[in-house]
Amino acid sequence: MVLAAGDLRLSMNWLDTLILVIYFAVVLGIALAARRSVSNSLDFFLAGRALPAWVTGLAFVSANLGATEILGMAANGAQYGAYTVHWYWIGAIPAMVFLGLVMMPFYYNSKVRSVPEFLLLRFSRSSHLLSAVIFAVASVLIAGVNLYALAIVLRALLGWPLPISILLAGVFVLAYIVIGGLSSAIYNEVLQFFVIVAALVPLTALGLARVGGVSGLVEKVTAQQGDMFLSTWAGTGFGETNPLGTNWLTITLGLGFAISFGYWTTNFAEVQRSLSAKNLSAARRTPLIAAFPKIFIPLIVVLPGIIALVVEPTIGKTGGYDYNDAIPILMRDLLPNGVLGLAVTGLMASFMAGMAANVSSFNTVFTTDIWRAYIKPHMPDAHYLRVGRAITAIGVVIGMGTAFLAASFSNIMNYMQTLFAFFNVPLFATFILALFWKRMTAKAGFWGLLLGTAAPIAFYFAYQAGIVEMGSDQGANMTASMIAFAVDLLVSVPIALATTPKPDAELEGLVYTRAAARDEGVAAAGDDAWYRKPAVLGWGALVLSAACYVPFTL
């Protein structure tokens, strides 16, 4: 597949190159500094559980600012318009708040090192192994998306072919994770967050200036795409049509509940950042702090995708550019040298942040949930530290291979949401039953998770074969996620009722109670301040995200 049209080349000068070189030097410097704090496997996999909330909070949102966010959401903006904000305000914020307010006490207090390990404590070894394998597969597939996205930029910069671009990107990410472990990844993600924002804000501002400001953009997009393109709920009634090709119920249940909660509450690439916090209060605040910048990310990601349609009308057209090319096109056409170097650095940072998040979670799950649990138990801690570093290299190599799968999609967000429907949604359904229903059993968890994963995969292939017709790829993904959740529940509940659950004594701390959910843990100085209260942060984020819908629904 051709990564981008032949004339999509970015002309960087010495200043742009210098900015990029300085950034890479700083990243490796952080990794070398973080190495000094890595003395055991807990340091490598969970940063010693010693990081403050503001660091883990920024790392939490930065870990998601990978290819999924930058190229993927810009591609979604170009293909689906303002409907893309649903992925943020209904498809992220409520789930992030739920994670911080409800689920983190159970993750953190159980001292688990991964999401699958929670299922080991709650269910059995079979459910644990199945979830670990599913998560490991999903992690390397998503890591491949980030490598492919970086290859698009390297192609635009240097004209390099896909294999070389993927190889060099993978080697660099491998270096700073192996050297410094999760601490290196997290501190680099904090740096990457600021670099990404600094890179995308000028791109958005110059793009708006190019199309005549907000009013000019509205006029041009409306003339080109129609009135619905800049709305969020128009045409989502049953039997109506809209660019997203789905209805309000599918958006609410498929995206806003199944995909969103499945991703944000069980995706260990995100949860791992919270688990690395210094205490329970910081762990709960991690996704809540991250929710506030997440609300405004569409301004620098989705909006440029819509602007790109005006700047380059051939996007998405036969013989034109892919939707994935929206951001590189704006960089080529709008950014002067110096600012271009900063933007390229921001893109590099975003892809490495996304890949590092998935690779660091992959090495944790493989080492603790597969290797330690089933292959080499009861080994010295130094052994698991060595295995963690070795499996990191293997994960990167596998990610290089899966990058070629992402290359078959003109909109990588379609691919990402497909993966979430396959892997995250059934895991969430199993997890939510395990957390809120004492009657849930190990056999029910295993078969619910297995068949809940198989069902959306079968639906997807039926959609691809034309057996099932849907309005769009994203509409198909949302429907697949609802099928995954429903099948998991329909399989799990009867089996649970027919089998014997664990006694209450073995479920302490693993099943929801109001007292456990309200546990604030050991407080640090300043944790009792009103603005640090999880409830204040959580409800504030929900109200703010709801208010953001107003301009798009009037």
XYZ file of N, CA and C in Angstrom, residues 32-184:
459
model
N 17.971 7.199 30.559
C 19.188 6.878 31.308
C 19.075 7.313 32.767
N 18.430 8.477 32.993
C 18.239 8.947 34.374
C 17.288 8.025 35.125
N 16.231 7.563 34.440
C 15.247 6.689 35.079
C 15.834 5.324 35.400
N 16.851 4.913 34.654
C 17.454 3.599 34.885
C 17.998 3.467 36.297
N 18.462 4.563 36.884
C 19.038 4.513 38.230
C 18.028 4.081 39.274
N 16.723 4.309 38.986
C 15.682 3.962 39.960
C 15.128 2.562 39.736
N 15.641 1.846 38.736
C 15.138 0.508 38.426
C 16.065 -0.527 39.053
N 15.631 -1.070 40.208
C 16.429 -2.077 40.899
C 15.702 -3.404 41.024
N 14.388 -3.423 40.738
C 13.638 -4.674 40.821
C 12.494 -4.638 39.821
N 11.728 -5.727 39.756
C 10.670 -5.822 38.753
C 9.542 -4.826 39.012
N 9.257 -4.500 40.289
C 8.206 -3.522 40.582
C 8.592 -2.150 40.034
N 9.865 -1.793 40.140
C 10.336 -0.524 39.579
C 10.169 -0.519 38.066
N 10.505 -1.645 37.428
C 10.478 -1.700 35.965
C 9.052 -1.691 35.422
N 8.148 -2.446 36.073
C 6.797 -2.607 35.549
C 5.809 -1.562 36.056
N 5.986 -1.069 37.301
C 5.032 -0.116 37.871
C 5.707 1.097 38.493
N 6.940 1.400 38.065
C 7.660 2.596 38.513
C 7.733 2.680 40.036
N 7.749 1.502 40.706
C 7.864 1.466 42.150
C 6.660 2.001 42.889
N 5.577 2.256 42.172
C 4.372 2.866 42.760
C 4.746 4.083 43.607
N 5.441 5.026 42.972
C 5.947 6.173 43.726
C 5.728 7.501 43.031
N 4.912 7.557 41.955
C 4.796 8.772 41.166
C 3.630 9.637 41.643
N 3.767 10.970 41.571
C 2.674 11.871 41.979
C 1.546 11.889 40.951
N 0.365 12.358 41.392
C -0.829 12.305 40.546
C -0.694 13.152 39.290
N -0.042 14.317 39.388
C 0.031 15.172 38.197
C 0.884 14.513 37.116
N 1.902 13.747 37.516
C 2.740 13.052 36.543
C 1.955 11.903 35.909
N 1.327 11.076 36.750
C 0.576 9.943 36.200
C -0.646 10.416 35.409
N -1.240 11.556 35.818
C -2.386 12.082 35.089
C -2.025 12.524 33.691
N -0.924 13.265 33.554
C -0.483 13.687 32.227
C -0.020 12.495 31.397
N 0.633 11.521 32.057
C 1.048 10.320 31.340
C -0.168 9.536 30.856
N -1.236 9.542 31.654
C -2.469 8.831 31.313
C -3.042 9.360 30.001
N -3.140 10.684 29.866
C -3.700 11.248 28.642
C -2.688 11.178 27.501
N -1.395 11.300 27.826
C -0.371 11.237 26.788
C -0.258 9.841 26.195
N -0.471 8.816 27.037
C -0.401 7.443 26.541
C -1.448 7.196 25.465
N -2.530 7.961 25.508
C -3.587 7.831 24.506
C -3.384 8.774 23.327
N -2.407 9.682 23.449
C -2.123 10.628 22.364
C -1.133 10.025 21.374
N -1.408 8.821 20.965
C -0.567 8.190 19.972
C -1.189 8.314 18.592
N -0.929 7.331 17.755
C -1.483 7.350 16.407
C -3.007 7.365 16.436
N -3.579 6.695 17.454
C -5.027 6.683 17.593
C -5.584 8.090 17.601
N -4.895 8.951 18.313
C -5.410 10.294 18.533
C -5.038 11.240 17.394
N -3.774 11.326 17.077
C -3.305 12.367 16.154
C -3.753 12.093 14.721
N -3.238 11.032 14.125
C -3.643 10.740 12.746
C -5.048 10.152 12.687
N -5.370 9.268 13.654
C -6.657 8.584 13.613
C -7.842 9.502 13.802
N -7.800 10.369 14.839
C -8.923 11.262 15.077
C -8.978 12.401 14.054
N -7.827 12.821 13.541
C -7.845 13.789 12.447
C -8.469 13.155 11.208
N -8.148 11.879 10.958
C -8.768 11.160 9.842
C -10.271 11.039 10.058
N -10.673 10.760 11.296
C -12.100 10.706 11.611
C -12.767 12.059 11.383
N -12.080 13.144 11.773
C -12.618 14.484 11.549
C -12.828 14.762 10.080
N -11.870 14.339 9.253
C -11.997 14.544 7.814
C -13.092 13.676 7.209
N -13.304 12.473 7.761
C -14.284 11.555 7.185
C -15.680 11.759 7.754
N -15.772 12.025 9.058
C -17.083 12.075 9.716
C -17.447 13.445 10.281
N -16.506 14.411 10.270
C -16.808 15.754 10.741
C -16.939 15.860 12.248
N -17.848 16.737 12.706
C -17.995 17.018 14.134
C -18.523 15.822 14.917
N -19.064 14.820 14.240
C -19.511 13.623 14.942
C -18.350 12.954 15.694
N -17.127 13.267 15.282
C -15.947 12.669 15.910
C -15.806 13.063 17.373
N -16.367 14.217 17.778
C -16.223 14.616 19.182
C -16.922 13.649 20.119
N -17.811 12.809 19.605
C -18.433 11.795 20.461
C -17.378 10.889 21.091
N -16.256 10.662 20.390
C -15.203 9.806 20.933
C -14.559 10.417 22.181
N -14.779 11.683 22.422
C -14.208 12.359 23.581
C -15.256 12.587 24.668
N -16.311 13.306 24.340
C -17.225 13.810 25.368
C -18.209 12.771 25.871
N -18.547 11.793 25.039
C -19.364 10.679 25.523
C -18.586 9.369 25.473
N -17.541 9.330 24.643
C -16.778 8.105 24.445
C -15.495 8.029 25.233
N -15.251 8.964 26.160
C -14.037 8.906 26.986
C -14.292 9.414 28.400
N -14.801 10.643 28.532
C -14.888 11.295 29.839
C -15.706 10.489 30.856
N -16.943 10.034 30.548
C -17.687 9.257 31.553
C -16.936 8.017 32.015
N -16.281 7.311 31.108
C -15.554 6.096 31.486
C -14.328 6.427 32.329
N -13.622 7.510 32.011
C -12.468 7.915 32.806
C -12.894 8.278 34.231
N -14.035 8.958 34.345
C -14.550 9.315 35.666
C -14.951 8.052 36.435
N -15.590 7.104 35.753
C -15.984 5.846 36.391
C -14.762 5.090 36.895
N -13.705 5.075 36.102
C -12.469 4.414 36.513
C -11.919 5.037 37.793
N -11.867 6.376 37.840
C -11.302 7.045 39.001
C -12.166 6.937 40.240
N -13.478 7.083 40.081
C -14.366 7.116 41.240
C -14.752 5.725 41.750
N -14.868 4.755 40.858
C -15.424 3.463 41.250
C -14.393 2.337 41.220
N -13.622 2.209 40.129
C -12.840 0.998 39.924
C -11.426 1.039 40.494
N -10.813 2.220 40.586
C -9.419 2.267 41.022
C -9.191 1.716 42.425
N -10.090 1.930 43.396
C -9.828 1.336 44.716
C -9.648 -0.177 44.668
N -10.353 -0.848 43.764
C -10.253 -2.301 43.688
C -8.977 -2.724 42.959
N -8.623 -1.996 41.918
C -7.343 -2.264 41.257
C -6.180 -2.031 42.218
N -6.149 -0.860 42.828
C -4.976 -0.424 43.582
C -4.829 -1.207 44.885
N -5.922 -1.369 45.633
C -5.834 -2.027 46.938
C -5.591 -3.523 46.842
N -5.947 -4.126 45.720
C -5.685 -5.551 45.551
C -4.218 -5.826 45.226
N -3.442 -4.759 44.986
C -2.000 -4.861 44.701
C -1.699 -5.645 43.434
N -2.646 -5.687 42.511
C -2.397 -6.399 41.257
C -1.437 -5.585 40.394
N -0.707 -6.266 39.563
C 0.225 -5.602 38.652
C -0.341 -5.480 37.245
N -1.532 -6.064 37.032
C -2.152 -5.999 35.707
C -3.645 -6.272 35.846
N -4.394 -5.965 34.804
C -5.821 -6.251 34.787
C -6.085 -7.761 34.791
N -5.392 -8.568 33.967
C -5.629 -10.016 34.037
C -5.369 -10.605 35.427
N -4.413 -10.050 36.161
C -4.131 -10.576 37.493
C -5.321 -10.396 38.430
N -6.102 -9.342 38.221
C -7.324 -9.172 39.008
C -8.280 -10.338 38.759
N -8.391 -10.765 37.503
C -9.280 -11.886 37.184
C -8.753 -13.194 37.759
N -7.439 -13.308 37.951
C -6.886 -14.483 38.611
C -7.367 -14.553 40.058
N -7.311 -13.425 40.744
C -7.760 -13.387 42.135
C -9.270 -13.596 42.230
N -9.999 -13.022 41.288
C -11.463 -13.084 41.353
C -12.020 -14.409 40.847
N -11.376 -14.999 39.826
C -11.915 -16.199 39.204
C -10.983 -17.395 39.359
N -10.206 -17.671 38.291
C -9.382 -18.877 38.261
C -8.232 -18.680 37.288
N -7.376 -19.665 37.229
C -6.216 -19.601 36.338
C -6.630 -19.610 34.875
N -7.706 -20.320 34.532
C -8.117 -20.382 33.127
C -8.578 -19.016 32.626
N -9.401 -18.325 33.415
C -9.847 -16.977 33.033
C -8.668 -16.023 32.976
N -7.759 -16.190 33.910
C -6.569 -15.339 33.966
C -5.713 -15.505 32.721
N -5.433 -16.749 32.348
C -4.583 -17.005 31.181
C -5.249 -16.519 29.907
N -6.543 -16.776 29.750
C -7.255 -16.329 28.551
C -7.206 -14.811 28.425
N -7.476 -14.091 29.505
C -7.459 -12.628 29.446
C -6.061 -12.101 29.187
N -5.045 -12.765 29.744
C -3.664 -12.330 29.525
C -3.265 -12.488 28.059
N -3.637 -13.616 27.462
C -3.315 -13.847 26.045
C -4.041 -12.844 25.160
N -5.335 -12.620 25.446
C -6.112 -11.656 24.664
C -5.495 -10.275 24.761
N -5.118 -9.876 25.966
C -4.555 -8.540 26.129
C -3.193 -8.422 25.450
N -2.376 -9.466 25.537
C -1.063 -9.420 24.897
C -1.199 -9.260 23.387
N -2.133 -10.002 22.787
C -2.367 -9.899 21.340
C -2.836 -8.495 20.976
N -3.786 -7.967 21.751
C -4.300 -6.628 21.468
C -3.210 -5.580 21.582
N -2.326 -5.722 22.559
C -1.273 -4.721 22.786
C -0.331 -4.610 21.598
N 0.103 -5.751 21.072
C 1.052 -5.679 19.960
C 0.365 -5.240 18.671
N -0.928 -5.547 18.525
C -1.652 -5.053 17.349
C -1.775 -3.529 17.393
N -2.074 -2.984 18.566
C -2.211 -1.532 18.698
C -0.850 -0.852 18.587
N 0.200 -1.489 19.114
C 1.539 -0.939 18.959
C 1.908 -0.815 17.480
N 1.461 -1.778 16.681
C 1.737 -1.723 15.254
C 1.087 -0.541 14.572
N -0.080 -0.109 15.075
C -0.739 1.069 14.510
C 0.156 2.293 14.666
N 0.749 2.445 15.831
C 1.613 3.601 16.074
C 2.853 3.582 15.183
N 3.404 2.396 14.968
C 4.555 2.298 14.074
C 4.171 2.664 12.641
N 3.018 2.194 12.200
C 2.567 2.522 10.842
C 2.340 4.021 10.690
N 1.745 4.637 11.712
C 1.496 6.076 11.651
C 2.806 6.853 11.568
N 3.795 6.409 12.321
C 5.096 7.073 12.251
C 5.725 6.894 10.873
N 5.477 5.741 10.250
C 6.010 5.511 8.908
C 5.426 6.495 7.902
N 4.174 6.906 8.099
C 3.560 7.907 7.223
C 4.338 9.213 7.278
N 4.710 9.615 8.490
C 5.442 10.875 8.653
C 6.849 10.758 8.085
N 7.537 9.645 8.348
C 8.889 9.474 7.817
C 8.879 9.419 6.291
N 7.831 8.853 5.725
C 7.691 8.858 4.265
C 7.549 10.289 3.752
N 6.730 11.069 4.452
C 6.532 12.455 4.034
C 7.805 13.269 4.210
N 8.596 12.945 5.216
C 9.835 13.688 5.465
C 10.944 13.294 4.503
N 11.180 11.994 4.406
C 12.387 11.521 3.746
C 12.126 10.611 2.549
N 10.861 10.235 2.342
C 10.565 9.329 1.254
C 10.985 7.901 1.539
N 11.215 7.582 2.823
C 11.636 6.235 3.173
C 10.511 5.227 2.960
N 10.849 4.018 2.553
C 9.821 2.975 2.410
C 9.328 2.503 3.775
N 8.196 1.855 3.772
C 7.547 1.400 5.004
C 8.445 0.531 5.884
N 9.115 -0.508 5.371
C 9.906 -1.373 6.255
C 11.006 -0.631 7.017
N 11.723 0.283 6.344
C 12.803 1.015 7.007
C 12.251 1.940 8.081
N 11.169 2.621 7.779
C 10.567 3.545 8.738
C 10.115 2.806 9.999
N 9.481 1.681 9.810
C 8.996 0.892 10.948
C 10.158 0.364 11.781
N 11.204 -0.093 11.132
C 12.359 -0.640 11.843
C 13.031 0.414 12.721
N 13.305 1.586 12.169
C 13.999 2.620 12.929
C 13.147 3.131 14.093
N 11.856 3.302 13.857
C 10.973 3.764 14.932
C 10.915 2.741 16.058
N 10.799 1.480 15.698
C 10.717 0.436 16.715
C 11.971 0.321 17.533
N 13.120 0.455 16.911
C 14.389 0.359 17.627
C 14.526 1.482 18.652
N 14.124 2.686 18.299
C 14.273 3.811 19.224
C 13.359 3.650 20.442
N 12.096 3.290 20.216
C 11.173 3.087 21.338
C 11.662 1.948 22.220
N 12.160 0.902 21.595
C 12.696 -0.224 22.350
C 13.813 0.225 23.276
N 14.674 1.096 22.781
C 15.823 1.538 23.568
C 15.391 2.224 24.854
N 14.464 3.181 24.781
C 14.180 3.922 26.007
C 13.258 3.178 26.964
N 12.519 2.167 26.500
C 11.739 1.355 27.437
C 12.642 0.336 28.139
N 13.505 -0.327 27.371
C 14.395 -1.323 27.963
C 15.336 -0.674 28.966
N 15.818 0.528 28.652
C 16.767 1.194 29.543
C 16.100 1.606 30.850
N 14.964 2.287 30.760
C 14.385 2.896 31.953
C 13.086 2.315 32.449
N 12.498 1.331 31.745
C 11.252 0.733 32.206
C 10.089 1.704 32.174
N 9.086 1.469 33.031
C 7.876 2.281 33.030
C 8.162 3.715 33.463
N 9.087 3.908 34.383
C 9.419 5.276 34.801
C 9.863 6.107 33.604
N 10.728 5.517 32.784
C 11.184 6.213 31.584
C 10.012 6.523 30.662
